[in-house]
Coordinates of C-alpha atoms and ligand atoms in Angstrom, one line a residue:
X1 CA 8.2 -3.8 21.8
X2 CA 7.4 -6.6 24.4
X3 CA 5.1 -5.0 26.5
X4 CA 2.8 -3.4 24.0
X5 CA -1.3 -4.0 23.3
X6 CA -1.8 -6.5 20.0
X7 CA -5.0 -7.6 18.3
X8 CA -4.3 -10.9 15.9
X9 CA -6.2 -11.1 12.9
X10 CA -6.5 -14.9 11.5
X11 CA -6.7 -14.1 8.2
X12 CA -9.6 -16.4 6.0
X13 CA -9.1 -15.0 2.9
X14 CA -11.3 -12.4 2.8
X15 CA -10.7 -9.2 0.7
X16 CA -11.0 -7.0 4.1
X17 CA -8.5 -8.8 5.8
X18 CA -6.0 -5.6 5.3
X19 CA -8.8 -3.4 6.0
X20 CA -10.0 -4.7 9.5
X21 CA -6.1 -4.8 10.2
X22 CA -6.0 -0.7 8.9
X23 CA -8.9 -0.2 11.2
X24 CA -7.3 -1.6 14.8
X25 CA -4.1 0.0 13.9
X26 CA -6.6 3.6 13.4
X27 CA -7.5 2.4 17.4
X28 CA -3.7 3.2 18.0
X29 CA -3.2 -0.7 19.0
X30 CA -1.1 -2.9 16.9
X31 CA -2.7 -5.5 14.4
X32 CA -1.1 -8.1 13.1
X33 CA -2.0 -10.7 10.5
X34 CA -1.9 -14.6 10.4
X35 CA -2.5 -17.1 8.4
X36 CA -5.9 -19.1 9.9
X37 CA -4.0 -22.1 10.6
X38 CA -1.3 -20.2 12.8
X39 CA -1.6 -22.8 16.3
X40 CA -3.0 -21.5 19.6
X41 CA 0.2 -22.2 20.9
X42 CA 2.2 -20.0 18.2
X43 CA -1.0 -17.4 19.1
X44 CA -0.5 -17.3 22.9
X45 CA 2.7 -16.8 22.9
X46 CA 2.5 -13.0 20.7
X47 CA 0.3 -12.4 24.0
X48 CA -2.5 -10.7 22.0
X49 CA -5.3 -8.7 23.9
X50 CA -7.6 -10.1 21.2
X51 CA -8.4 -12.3 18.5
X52 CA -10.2 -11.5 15.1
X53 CA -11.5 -13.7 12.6
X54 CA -11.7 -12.3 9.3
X55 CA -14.3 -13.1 7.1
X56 CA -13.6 -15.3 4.2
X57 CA -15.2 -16.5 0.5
X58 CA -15.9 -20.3 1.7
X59 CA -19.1 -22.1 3.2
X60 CA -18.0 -23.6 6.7
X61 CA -18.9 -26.9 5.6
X62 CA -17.4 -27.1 2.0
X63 CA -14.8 -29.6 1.6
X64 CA -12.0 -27.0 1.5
X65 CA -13.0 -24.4 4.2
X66 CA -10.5 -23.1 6.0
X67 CA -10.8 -23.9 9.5
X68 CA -8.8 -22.7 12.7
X69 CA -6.9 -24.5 15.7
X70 CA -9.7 -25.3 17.5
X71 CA -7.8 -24.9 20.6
X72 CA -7.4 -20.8 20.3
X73 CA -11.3 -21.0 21.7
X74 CA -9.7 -22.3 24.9
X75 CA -7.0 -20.1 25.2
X76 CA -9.3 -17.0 27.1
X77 CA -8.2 -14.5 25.1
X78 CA -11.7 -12.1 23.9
X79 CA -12.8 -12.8 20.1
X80 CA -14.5 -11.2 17.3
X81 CA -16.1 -13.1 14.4
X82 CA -16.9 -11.5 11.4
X83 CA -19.1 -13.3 8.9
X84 CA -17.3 -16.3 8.1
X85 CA -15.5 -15.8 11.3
X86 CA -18.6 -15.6 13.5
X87 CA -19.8 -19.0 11.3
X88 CA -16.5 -20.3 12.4
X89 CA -17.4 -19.5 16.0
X90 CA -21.1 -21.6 16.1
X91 CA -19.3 -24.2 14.2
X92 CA -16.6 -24.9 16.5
X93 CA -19.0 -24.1 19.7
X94 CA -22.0 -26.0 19.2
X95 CA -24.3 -23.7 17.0
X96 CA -25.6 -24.3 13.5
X97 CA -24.5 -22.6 10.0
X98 CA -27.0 -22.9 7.4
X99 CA -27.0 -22.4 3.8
X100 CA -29.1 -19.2 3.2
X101 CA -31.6 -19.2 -0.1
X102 CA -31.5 -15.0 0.6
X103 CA -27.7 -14.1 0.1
X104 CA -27.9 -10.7 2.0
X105 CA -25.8 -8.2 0.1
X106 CA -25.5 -4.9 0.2
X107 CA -26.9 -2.3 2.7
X108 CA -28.9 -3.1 5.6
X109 CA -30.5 -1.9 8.9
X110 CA -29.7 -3.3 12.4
X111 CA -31.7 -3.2 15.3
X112 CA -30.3 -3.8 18.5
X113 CA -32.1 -5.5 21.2
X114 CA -29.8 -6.5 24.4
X115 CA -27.4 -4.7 25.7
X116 CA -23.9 -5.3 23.9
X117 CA -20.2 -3.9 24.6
X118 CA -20.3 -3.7 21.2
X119 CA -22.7 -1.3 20.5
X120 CA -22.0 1.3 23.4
X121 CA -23.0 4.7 22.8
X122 CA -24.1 3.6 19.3
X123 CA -28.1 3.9 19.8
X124 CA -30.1 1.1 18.9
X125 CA -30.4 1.0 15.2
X126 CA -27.2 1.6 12.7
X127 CA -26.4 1.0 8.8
X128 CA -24.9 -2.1 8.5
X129 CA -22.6 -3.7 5.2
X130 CA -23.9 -7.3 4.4
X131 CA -22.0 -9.8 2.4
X132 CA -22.8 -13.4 2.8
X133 CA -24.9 -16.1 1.9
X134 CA -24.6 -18.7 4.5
X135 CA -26.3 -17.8 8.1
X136 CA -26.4 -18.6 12.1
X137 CA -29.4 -20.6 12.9
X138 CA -28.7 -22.0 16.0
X139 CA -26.5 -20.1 18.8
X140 CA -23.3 -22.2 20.7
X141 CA -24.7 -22.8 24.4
X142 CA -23.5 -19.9 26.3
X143 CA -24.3 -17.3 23.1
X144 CA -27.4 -14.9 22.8
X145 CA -28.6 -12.7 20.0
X146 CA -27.7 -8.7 20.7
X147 CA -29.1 -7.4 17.3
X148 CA -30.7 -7.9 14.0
X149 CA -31.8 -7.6 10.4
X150 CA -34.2 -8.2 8.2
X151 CA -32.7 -11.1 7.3
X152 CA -30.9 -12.3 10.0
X153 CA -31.6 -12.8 13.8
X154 CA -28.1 -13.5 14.6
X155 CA -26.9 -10.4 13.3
X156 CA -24.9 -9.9 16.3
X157 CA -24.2 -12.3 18.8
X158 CA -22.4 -12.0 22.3
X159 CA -21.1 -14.6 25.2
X160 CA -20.1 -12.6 28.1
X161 CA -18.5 -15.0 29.9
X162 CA -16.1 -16.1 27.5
X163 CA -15.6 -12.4 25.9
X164 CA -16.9 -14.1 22.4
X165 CA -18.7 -11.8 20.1
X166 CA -20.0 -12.2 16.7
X167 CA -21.3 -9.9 13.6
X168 CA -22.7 -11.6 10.3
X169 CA -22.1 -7.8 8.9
X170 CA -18.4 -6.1 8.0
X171 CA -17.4 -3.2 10.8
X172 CA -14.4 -2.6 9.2
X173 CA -16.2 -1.4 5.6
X174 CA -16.8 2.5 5.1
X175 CA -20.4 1.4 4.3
X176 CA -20.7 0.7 7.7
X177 CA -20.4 4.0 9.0
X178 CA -20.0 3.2 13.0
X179 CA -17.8 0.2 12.3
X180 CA -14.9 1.9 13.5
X181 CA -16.6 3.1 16.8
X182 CA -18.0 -0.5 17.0
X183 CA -13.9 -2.1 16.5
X184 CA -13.1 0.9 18.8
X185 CA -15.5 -0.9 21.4
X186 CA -14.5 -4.2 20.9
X187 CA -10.4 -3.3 21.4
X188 CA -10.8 -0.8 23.6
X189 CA -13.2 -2.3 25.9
X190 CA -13.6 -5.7 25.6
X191 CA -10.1 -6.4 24.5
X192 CA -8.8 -3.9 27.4
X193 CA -5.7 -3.3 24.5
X194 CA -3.9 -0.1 25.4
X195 CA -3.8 2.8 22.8
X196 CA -0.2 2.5 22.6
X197 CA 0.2 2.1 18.9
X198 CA 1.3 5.4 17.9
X199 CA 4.2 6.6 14.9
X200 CA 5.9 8.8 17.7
X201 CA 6.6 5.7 19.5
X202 CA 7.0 3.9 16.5
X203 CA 10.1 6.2 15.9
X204 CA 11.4 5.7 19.0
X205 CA 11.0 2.1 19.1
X206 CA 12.1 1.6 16.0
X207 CA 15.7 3.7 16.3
X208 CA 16.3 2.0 19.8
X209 CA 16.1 -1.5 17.8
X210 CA 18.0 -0.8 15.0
X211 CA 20.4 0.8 17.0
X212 CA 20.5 -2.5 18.8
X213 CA 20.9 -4.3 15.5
X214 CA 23.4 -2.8 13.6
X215 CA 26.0 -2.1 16.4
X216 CA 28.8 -0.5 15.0
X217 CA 27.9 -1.7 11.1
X218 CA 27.4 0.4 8.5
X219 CA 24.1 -0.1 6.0
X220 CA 23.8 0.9 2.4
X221 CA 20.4 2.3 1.0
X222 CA 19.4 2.6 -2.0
X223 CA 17.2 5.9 -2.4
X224 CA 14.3 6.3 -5.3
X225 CA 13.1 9.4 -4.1
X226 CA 10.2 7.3 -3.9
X227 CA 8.2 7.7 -0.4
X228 CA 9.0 3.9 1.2
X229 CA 12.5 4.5 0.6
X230 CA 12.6 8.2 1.5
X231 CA 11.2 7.6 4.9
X232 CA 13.5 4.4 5.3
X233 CA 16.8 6.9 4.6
X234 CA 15.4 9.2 6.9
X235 CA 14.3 6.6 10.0
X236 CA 17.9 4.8 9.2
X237 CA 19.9 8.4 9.8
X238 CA 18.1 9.3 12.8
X239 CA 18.8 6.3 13.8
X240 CA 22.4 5.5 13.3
X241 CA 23.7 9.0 11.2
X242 CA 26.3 8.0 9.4
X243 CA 26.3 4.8 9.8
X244 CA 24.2 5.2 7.0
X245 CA 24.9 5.9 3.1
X246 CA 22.4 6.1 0.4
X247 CA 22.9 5.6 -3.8
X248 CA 21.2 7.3 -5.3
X249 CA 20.9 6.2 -9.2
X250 CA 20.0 8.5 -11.8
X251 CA 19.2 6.6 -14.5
X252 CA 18.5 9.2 -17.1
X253 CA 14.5 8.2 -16.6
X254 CA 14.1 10.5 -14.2
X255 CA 11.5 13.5 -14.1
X256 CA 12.5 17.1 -14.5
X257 CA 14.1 18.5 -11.4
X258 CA 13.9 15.0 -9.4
X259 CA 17.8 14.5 -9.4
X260 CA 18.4 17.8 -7.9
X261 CA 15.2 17.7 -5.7
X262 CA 17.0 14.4 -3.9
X263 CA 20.2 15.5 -3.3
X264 CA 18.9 18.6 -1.8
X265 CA 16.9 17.7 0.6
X266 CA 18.9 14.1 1.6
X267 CA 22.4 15.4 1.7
X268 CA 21.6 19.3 1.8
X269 CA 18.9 19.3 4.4
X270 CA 19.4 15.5 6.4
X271 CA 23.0 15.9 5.8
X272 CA 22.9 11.8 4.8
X273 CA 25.8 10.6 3.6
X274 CA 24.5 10.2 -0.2
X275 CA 26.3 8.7 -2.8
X276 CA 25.0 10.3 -6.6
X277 CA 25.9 8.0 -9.4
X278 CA 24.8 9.8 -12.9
X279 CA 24.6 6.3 -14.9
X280 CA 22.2 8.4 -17.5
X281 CA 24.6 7.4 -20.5
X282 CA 24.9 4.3 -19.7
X283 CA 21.5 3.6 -19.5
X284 CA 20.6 5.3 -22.3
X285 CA 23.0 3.9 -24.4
X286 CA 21.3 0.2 -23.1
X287 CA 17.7 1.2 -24.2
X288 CA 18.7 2.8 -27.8
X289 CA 16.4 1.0 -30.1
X290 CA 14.2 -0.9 -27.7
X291 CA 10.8 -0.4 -28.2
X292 CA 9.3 -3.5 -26.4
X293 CA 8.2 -2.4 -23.0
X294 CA 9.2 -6.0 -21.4
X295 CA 13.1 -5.2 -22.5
X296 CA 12.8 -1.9 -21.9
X297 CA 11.6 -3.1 -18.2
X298 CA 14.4 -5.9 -18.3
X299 CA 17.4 -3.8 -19.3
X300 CA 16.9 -1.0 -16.9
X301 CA 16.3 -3.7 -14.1
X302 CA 19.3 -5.6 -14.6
X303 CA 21.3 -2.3 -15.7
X304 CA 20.5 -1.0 -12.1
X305 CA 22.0 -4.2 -10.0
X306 CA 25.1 -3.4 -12.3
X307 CA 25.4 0.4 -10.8
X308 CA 24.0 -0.2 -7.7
X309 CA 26.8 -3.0 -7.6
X310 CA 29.6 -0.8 -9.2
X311 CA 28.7 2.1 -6.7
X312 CA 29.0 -0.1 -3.3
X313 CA 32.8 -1.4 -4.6
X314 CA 33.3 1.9 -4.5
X315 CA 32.4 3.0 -1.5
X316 CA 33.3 0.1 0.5
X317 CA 37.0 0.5 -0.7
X318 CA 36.3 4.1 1.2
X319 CA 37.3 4.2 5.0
X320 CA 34.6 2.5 7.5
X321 CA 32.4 1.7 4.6
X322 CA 32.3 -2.0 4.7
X323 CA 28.6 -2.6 4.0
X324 CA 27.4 -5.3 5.9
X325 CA 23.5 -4.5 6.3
X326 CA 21.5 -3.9 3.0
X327 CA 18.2 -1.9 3.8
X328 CA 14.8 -1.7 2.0
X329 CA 11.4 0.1 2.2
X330 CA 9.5 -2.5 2.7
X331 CA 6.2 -2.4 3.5
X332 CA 3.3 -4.8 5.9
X333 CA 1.4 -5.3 2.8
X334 CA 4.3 -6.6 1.0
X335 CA 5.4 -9.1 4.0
X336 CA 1.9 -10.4 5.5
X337 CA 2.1 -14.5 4.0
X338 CA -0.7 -14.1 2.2
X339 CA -3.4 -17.0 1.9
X340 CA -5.9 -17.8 -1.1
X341 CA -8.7 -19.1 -0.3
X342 CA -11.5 -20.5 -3.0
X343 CA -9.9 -19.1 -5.9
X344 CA -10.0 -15.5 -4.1
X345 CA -7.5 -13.5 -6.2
X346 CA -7.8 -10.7 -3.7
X347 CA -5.6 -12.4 -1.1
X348 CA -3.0 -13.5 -3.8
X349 CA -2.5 -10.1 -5.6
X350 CA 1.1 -9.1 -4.8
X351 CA 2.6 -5.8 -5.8
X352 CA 4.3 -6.8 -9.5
X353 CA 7.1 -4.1 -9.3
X354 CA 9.5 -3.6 -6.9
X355 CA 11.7 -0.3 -7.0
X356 CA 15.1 -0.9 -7.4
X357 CA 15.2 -4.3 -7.4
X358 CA 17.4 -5.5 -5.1
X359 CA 20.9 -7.5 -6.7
X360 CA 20.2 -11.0 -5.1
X361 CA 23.8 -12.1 -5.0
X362 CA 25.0 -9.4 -2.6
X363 CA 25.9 -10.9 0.6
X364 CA 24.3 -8.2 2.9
X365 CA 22.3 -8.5 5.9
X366 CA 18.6 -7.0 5.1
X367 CA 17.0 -4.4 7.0
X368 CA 13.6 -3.2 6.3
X369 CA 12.2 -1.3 9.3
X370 CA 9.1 -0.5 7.7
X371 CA 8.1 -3.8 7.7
X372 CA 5.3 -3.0 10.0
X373 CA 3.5 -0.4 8.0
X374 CA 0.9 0.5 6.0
X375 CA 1.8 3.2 3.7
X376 CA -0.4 5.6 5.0
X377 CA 1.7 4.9 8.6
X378 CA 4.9 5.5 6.4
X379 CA 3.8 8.9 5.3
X380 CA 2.8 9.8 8.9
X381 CA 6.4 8.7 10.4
X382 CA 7.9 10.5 6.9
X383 CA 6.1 13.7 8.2
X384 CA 6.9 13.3 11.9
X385 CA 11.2 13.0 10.8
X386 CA 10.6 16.1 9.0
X387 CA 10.6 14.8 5.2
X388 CA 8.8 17.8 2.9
X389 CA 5.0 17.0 1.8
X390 CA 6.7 16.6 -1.7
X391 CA 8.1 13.4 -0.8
X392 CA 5.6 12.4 1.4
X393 CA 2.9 12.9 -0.4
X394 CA 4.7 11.9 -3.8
X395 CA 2.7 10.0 -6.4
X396 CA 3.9 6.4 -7.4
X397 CA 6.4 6.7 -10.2
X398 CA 7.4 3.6 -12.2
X399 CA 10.9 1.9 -11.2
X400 CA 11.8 2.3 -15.0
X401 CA 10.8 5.7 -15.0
X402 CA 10.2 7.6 -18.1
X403 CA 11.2 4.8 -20.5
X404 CA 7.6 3.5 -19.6
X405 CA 5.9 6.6 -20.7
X406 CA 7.3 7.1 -23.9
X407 CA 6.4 4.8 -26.5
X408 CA 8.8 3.5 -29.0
X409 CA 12.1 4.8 -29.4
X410 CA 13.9 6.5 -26.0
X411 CA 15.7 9.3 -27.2
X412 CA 17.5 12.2 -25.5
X413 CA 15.0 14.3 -27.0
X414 CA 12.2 12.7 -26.7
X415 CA 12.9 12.1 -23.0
X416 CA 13.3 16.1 -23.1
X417 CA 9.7 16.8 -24.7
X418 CA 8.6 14.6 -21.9
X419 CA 10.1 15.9 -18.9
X420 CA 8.7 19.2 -19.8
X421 CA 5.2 17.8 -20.7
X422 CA 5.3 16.2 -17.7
X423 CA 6.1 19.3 -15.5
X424 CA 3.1 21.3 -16.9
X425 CA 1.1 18.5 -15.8
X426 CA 2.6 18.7 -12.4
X427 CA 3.0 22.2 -12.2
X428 CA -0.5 22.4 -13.0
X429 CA -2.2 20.0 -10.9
X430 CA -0.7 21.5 -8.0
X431 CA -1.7 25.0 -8.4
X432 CA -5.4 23.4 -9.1
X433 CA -5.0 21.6 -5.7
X434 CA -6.0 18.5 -7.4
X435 CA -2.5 16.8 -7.2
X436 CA -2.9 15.1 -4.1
X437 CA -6.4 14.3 -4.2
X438 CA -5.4 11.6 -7.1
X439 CA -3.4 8.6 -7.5
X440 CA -1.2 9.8 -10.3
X441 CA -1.1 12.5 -13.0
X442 CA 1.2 12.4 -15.7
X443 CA 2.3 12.9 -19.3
X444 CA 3.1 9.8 -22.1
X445 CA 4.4 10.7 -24.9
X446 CA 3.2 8.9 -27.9
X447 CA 5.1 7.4 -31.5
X448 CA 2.8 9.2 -33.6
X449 CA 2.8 12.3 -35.5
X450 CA 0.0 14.6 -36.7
X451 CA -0.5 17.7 -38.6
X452 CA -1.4 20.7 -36.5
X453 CA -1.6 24.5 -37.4
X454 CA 0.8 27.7 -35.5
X455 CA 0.4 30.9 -36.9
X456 CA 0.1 30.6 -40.7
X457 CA 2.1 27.5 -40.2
X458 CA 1.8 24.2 -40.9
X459 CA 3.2 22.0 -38.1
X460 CA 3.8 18.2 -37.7
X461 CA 4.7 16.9 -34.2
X462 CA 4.3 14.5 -31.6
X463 CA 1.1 13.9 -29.8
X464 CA 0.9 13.1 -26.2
X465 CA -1.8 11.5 -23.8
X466 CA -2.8 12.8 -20.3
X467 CA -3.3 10.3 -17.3
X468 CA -5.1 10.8 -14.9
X469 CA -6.2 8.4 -12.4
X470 CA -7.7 7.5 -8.9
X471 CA -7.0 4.0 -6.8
X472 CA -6.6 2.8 -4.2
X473 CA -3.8 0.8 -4.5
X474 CA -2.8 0.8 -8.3
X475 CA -4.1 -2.3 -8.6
X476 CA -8.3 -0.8 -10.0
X477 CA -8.2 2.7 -11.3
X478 CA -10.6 5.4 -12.8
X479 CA -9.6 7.8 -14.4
X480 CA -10.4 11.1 -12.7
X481 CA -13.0 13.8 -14.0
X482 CA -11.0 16.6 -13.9
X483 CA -12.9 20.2 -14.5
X484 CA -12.7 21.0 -18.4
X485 CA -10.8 24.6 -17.9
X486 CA -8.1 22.6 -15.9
X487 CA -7.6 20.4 -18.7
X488 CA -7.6 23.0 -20.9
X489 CA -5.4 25.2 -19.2
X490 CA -2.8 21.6 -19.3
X491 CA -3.3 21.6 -22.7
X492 CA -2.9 25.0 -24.2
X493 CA 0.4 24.6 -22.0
X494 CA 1.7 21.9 -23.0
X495 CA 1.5 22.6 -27.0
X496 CA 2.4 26.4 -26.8
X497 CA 5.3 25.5 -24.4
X498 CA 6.3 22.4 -25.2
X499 CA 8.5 22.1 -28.6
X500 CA 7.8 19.3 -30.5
X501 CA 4.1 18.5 -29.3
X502 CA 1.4 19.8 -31.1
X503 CA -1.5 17.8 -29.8
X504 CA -2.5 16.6 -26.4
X505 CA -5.3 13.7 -25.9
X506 CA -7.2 12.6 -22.7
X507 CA -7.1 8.7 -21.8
X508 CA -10.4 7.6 -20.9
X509 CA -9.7 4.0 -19.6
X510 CA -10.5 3.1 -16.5
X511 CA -8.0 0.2 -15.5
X512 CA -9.3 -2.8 -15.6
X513 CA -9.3 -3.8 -19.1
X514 CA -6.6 -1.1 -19.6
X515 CA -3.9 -0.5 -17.1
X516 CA -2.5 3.0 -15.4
X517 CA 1.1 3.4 -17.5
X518 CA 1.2 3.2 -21.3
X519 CA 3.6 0.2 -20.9
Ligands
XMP601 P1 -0.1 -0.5 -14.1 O1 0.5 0.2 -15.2 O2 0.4 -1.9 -13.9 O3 0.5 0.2 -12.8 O4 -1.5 -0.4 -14.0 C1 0.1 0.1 -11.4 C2 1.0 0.9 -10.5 O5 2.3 0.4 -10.6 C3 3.2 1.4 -11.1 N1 4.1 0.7 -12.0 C4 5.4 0.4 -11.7 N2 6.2 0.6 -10.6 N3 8.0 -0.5 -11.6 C5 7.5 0.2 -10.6 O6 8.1 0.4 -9.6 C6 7.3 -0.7 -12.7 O7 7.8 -1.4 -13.7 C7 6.0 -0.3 -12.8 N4 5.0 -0.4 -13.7 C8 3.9 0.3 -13.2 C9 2.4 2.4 -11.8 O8 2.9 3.7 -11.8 C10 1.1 2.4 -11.0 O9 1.1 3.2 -9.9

């Protein structure tokens, strides 16, 4: 991919850093994220069109502030500084940073009053995001104001010559509604960075180099059913065919349907090579009598390395099925080195789980060709190879499956008054249209027992909890206001339907203090 458009982002720790990388990439150019003391040397030679600075929690003066290679301001390579990163810039250049009494937060207006790249075809006022305390009072030589706020003159600064540009407010926030237009001017135009960053050519790009990398090898997935791993088998087999085999594990956790569902459309429909281990008694027979989520978590963990290890003997003693590449799903979130900056946690939050945890004393090669994504990337290349909006679009589901969701005791047949709680829930969601609109709906079955009444009967069953939420990312969640006859309508379901549940509850948490599963 030598020859195509990149924008670097130095990355300052601030909680957008992803974002402003989301929003280049939405330019169809290539973004790519570094830690702020990457050297202008290590910079010029990834060729970028165009340097970012991110914004970040510190004060340019304090003690600790991350600062840059000074030399990347001599490297003539267009810039953009945003907040911290346009304090960075009058810092470095000459100007002054002060500390600002008036911590401008929130929503603001901006007037702009020379003509600016930037702003082209923007008009002269727009709604601008504000978060910062510190402020530009004195411009770099060579710098001039373009725009302003109440509370700042330097809202937007600009240096022609050197292709330096500056905004105190954040472009790449929704609550700046023409940021994107504003990036698009910057890459576009400033940057001259070619809209060459598309997931067709992705594809392409991507098959030539593994191609290239593999050779002759063959490379072992294993599938979830999840969507990083689904669009991983399906890249891989366009790619290299059967080169490729996937294991799938069922571990006995699974949801209703979800075993068949894989192996119909990877080896039916793909035609993948797929390898279906049923290790559901052997799991189960692990778990019987755990109720302590952590063991629970720990058994099926290690329990999976054991099959996933069994099933690869097996194949490779199978002709042209010596393994040597290992591949993942892997996603850019996972692999940008993340910095933290003044105690920011939002830079150091790493996803906790990690499907199918990989057995870390198999000798393989790794492969992750998704490496370069963000997840809403991997659902467009997912739906460009052909994978059905099922799996595209498929809500998270816990590694550990179902043992997660039902408290206490995993049983055979509590596991069965799940799976078909659980495919109401689904069942329902979908025909309401609500199903993809939220981050995950399920089911959790819970270890207690009221009385309910049937007919003229008496009953006394299990009780389980619907969950409902909205994120962004799993790691803050809401639980979703769903209309009372859809929740009803999953209800009256469930405990008509479902033997051995006789009440249904709603949880009510928003995540924090609680979290999105049960355990
Ligand atoms: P929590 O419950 O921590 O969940 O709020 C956040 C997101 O992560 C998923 N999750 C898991 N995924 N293995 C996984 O692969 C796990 O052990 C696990 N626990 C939670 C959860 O479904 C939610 O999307």
């Amino acid at each position: 991919m030598s020859a195509q458009s990149r924008i670097i982002i130095l990355d300052f720790g601030s909680q957008y850093t992803q974002l402003i990388a989301r929003r280049v990439r939405e330019c169809q150019v290539y973004s790519q994220i570094v830690p702020y003391n990457t050297s202008a040397k290590k910079i010029a030679a990834l060729k970028p069109s165009g340097i970012i600075l991110s914004g970040g929690p510190m004060s340019v003066y304090s003690k600790h502030a991350p600062h840059p290679d000074r030399a990347i301001f001599k490297l003539g390579i267009p810039m953009l500084g945003i907040c911290y990163g346009v304090q960075l810039m009058a810092h470095f250049l000459g100007g002054k940073v002060e500390h600002s009494t008036h911590r401008e937060y929130g929503h603001g207006q901006l007037r702009v009053t020379t003509k600016c790249p930037l702003f082209a075809g923007l008009g002269d006022t727009m709604d601008v995001w504000n978060s910062h305390g510190d402020k530009l009072t004195k411009l770099p030589k060579g710098f001039r104001a373009v725009a302003k706020t109440d509370n700042a003159s330097y809202a937007a600064v600009q240096d022609t010559k050197r292709k330096f540009y500056g905004l105190q407010f954040h472009p790449e926030v929704v609550h700046t509604p023409r940021g994107r237009e504003l990036l698009e001017n910057f890459i576009h135009d400033v940057c001259g960075a070619q809209p060459d960053w598309t997931m067709g050519s992705f594809i392409e790009e991507m098959c030539a180099s593994i191609r290239k990398q593999v050779g002759n090898d063959h490379v072992l997935l294993g599938l979830s059913g999840g969507v990083d791993s689904s669009v991983a088998a399906a890249l891989l087999h366009k790619a290299i065919g059967d080169q490729l085999t996937c294991v799938f594990v069922n571990n006995g956790l699974l949801r209703a349907n979800e075993a068949e569902s894989v192996q119909r459309i990877f080896g039916e429909h793909f035609k993948i090579k797929l390898k279906y281990v049923d290790a559901s008694t052997r799991f189960l027979k692990k778990l019987k009598g755990i109720t302590d989520p952590e063991r629970k978590r720990k058994i099926i963990g290690n329990e999976f390395v054991y099959v996933f290890q069994d099933a690869t003997k097996q194949l490779a003693r199978g002709k042209n099925s010596k393994f040597k590449w290992l591949a993942q799903g892997t996603l850019y979130p996972d692999v940008i080195e993340s910095v933290a900056i003044g105690g920011n946690p939002a830079s150091m939050i790493k996803s906790h789980h990690n499907v199918g945890g990989l057995p870390k004393n198999m000798k393989f090669q790794l492969l992750e060709p998704l490496r370069e994504l963000f997840k809403d990337e991997v659902r467009e290349v997912g739906a460009q190879l052909g994978l059905p909006k099922e799996i595209v679009h498929r809500q998270p589901f816990p590694g550990p499956g179902l043992a997660v969701r039902i408290l206490g005791d995993i049983t055979r047949e509590r596991l069965r008054i799940l799976r078909e709680a659980d495919s109401i829930v689904v069942s329902e969601m979908k025909a309401s249209d609500w199903y993809y609109k939220v981050w995950q709906s399920f089911a959790v079955l819970l270890p207690v027992k009221s009385v309910g009444v049937m007919g003229d009967e008496r009953t006394y069953d299990n009780c389980c909890a619907l969950r409902i939420v909205e994120s962004q990312d799993g790691m803050t969640a809401d639980w979703v206001r769903l209309p009372y006859d859809l929740l009803a309508r999953i209800s009256s379901r469930i405990v008509n339907e479902v033997k051995g549940i006789n009440r249904c509850v709603l949880d009510i948490t928003s995540k924090p203090p609680g979290t999105i599963e049960w355990e």
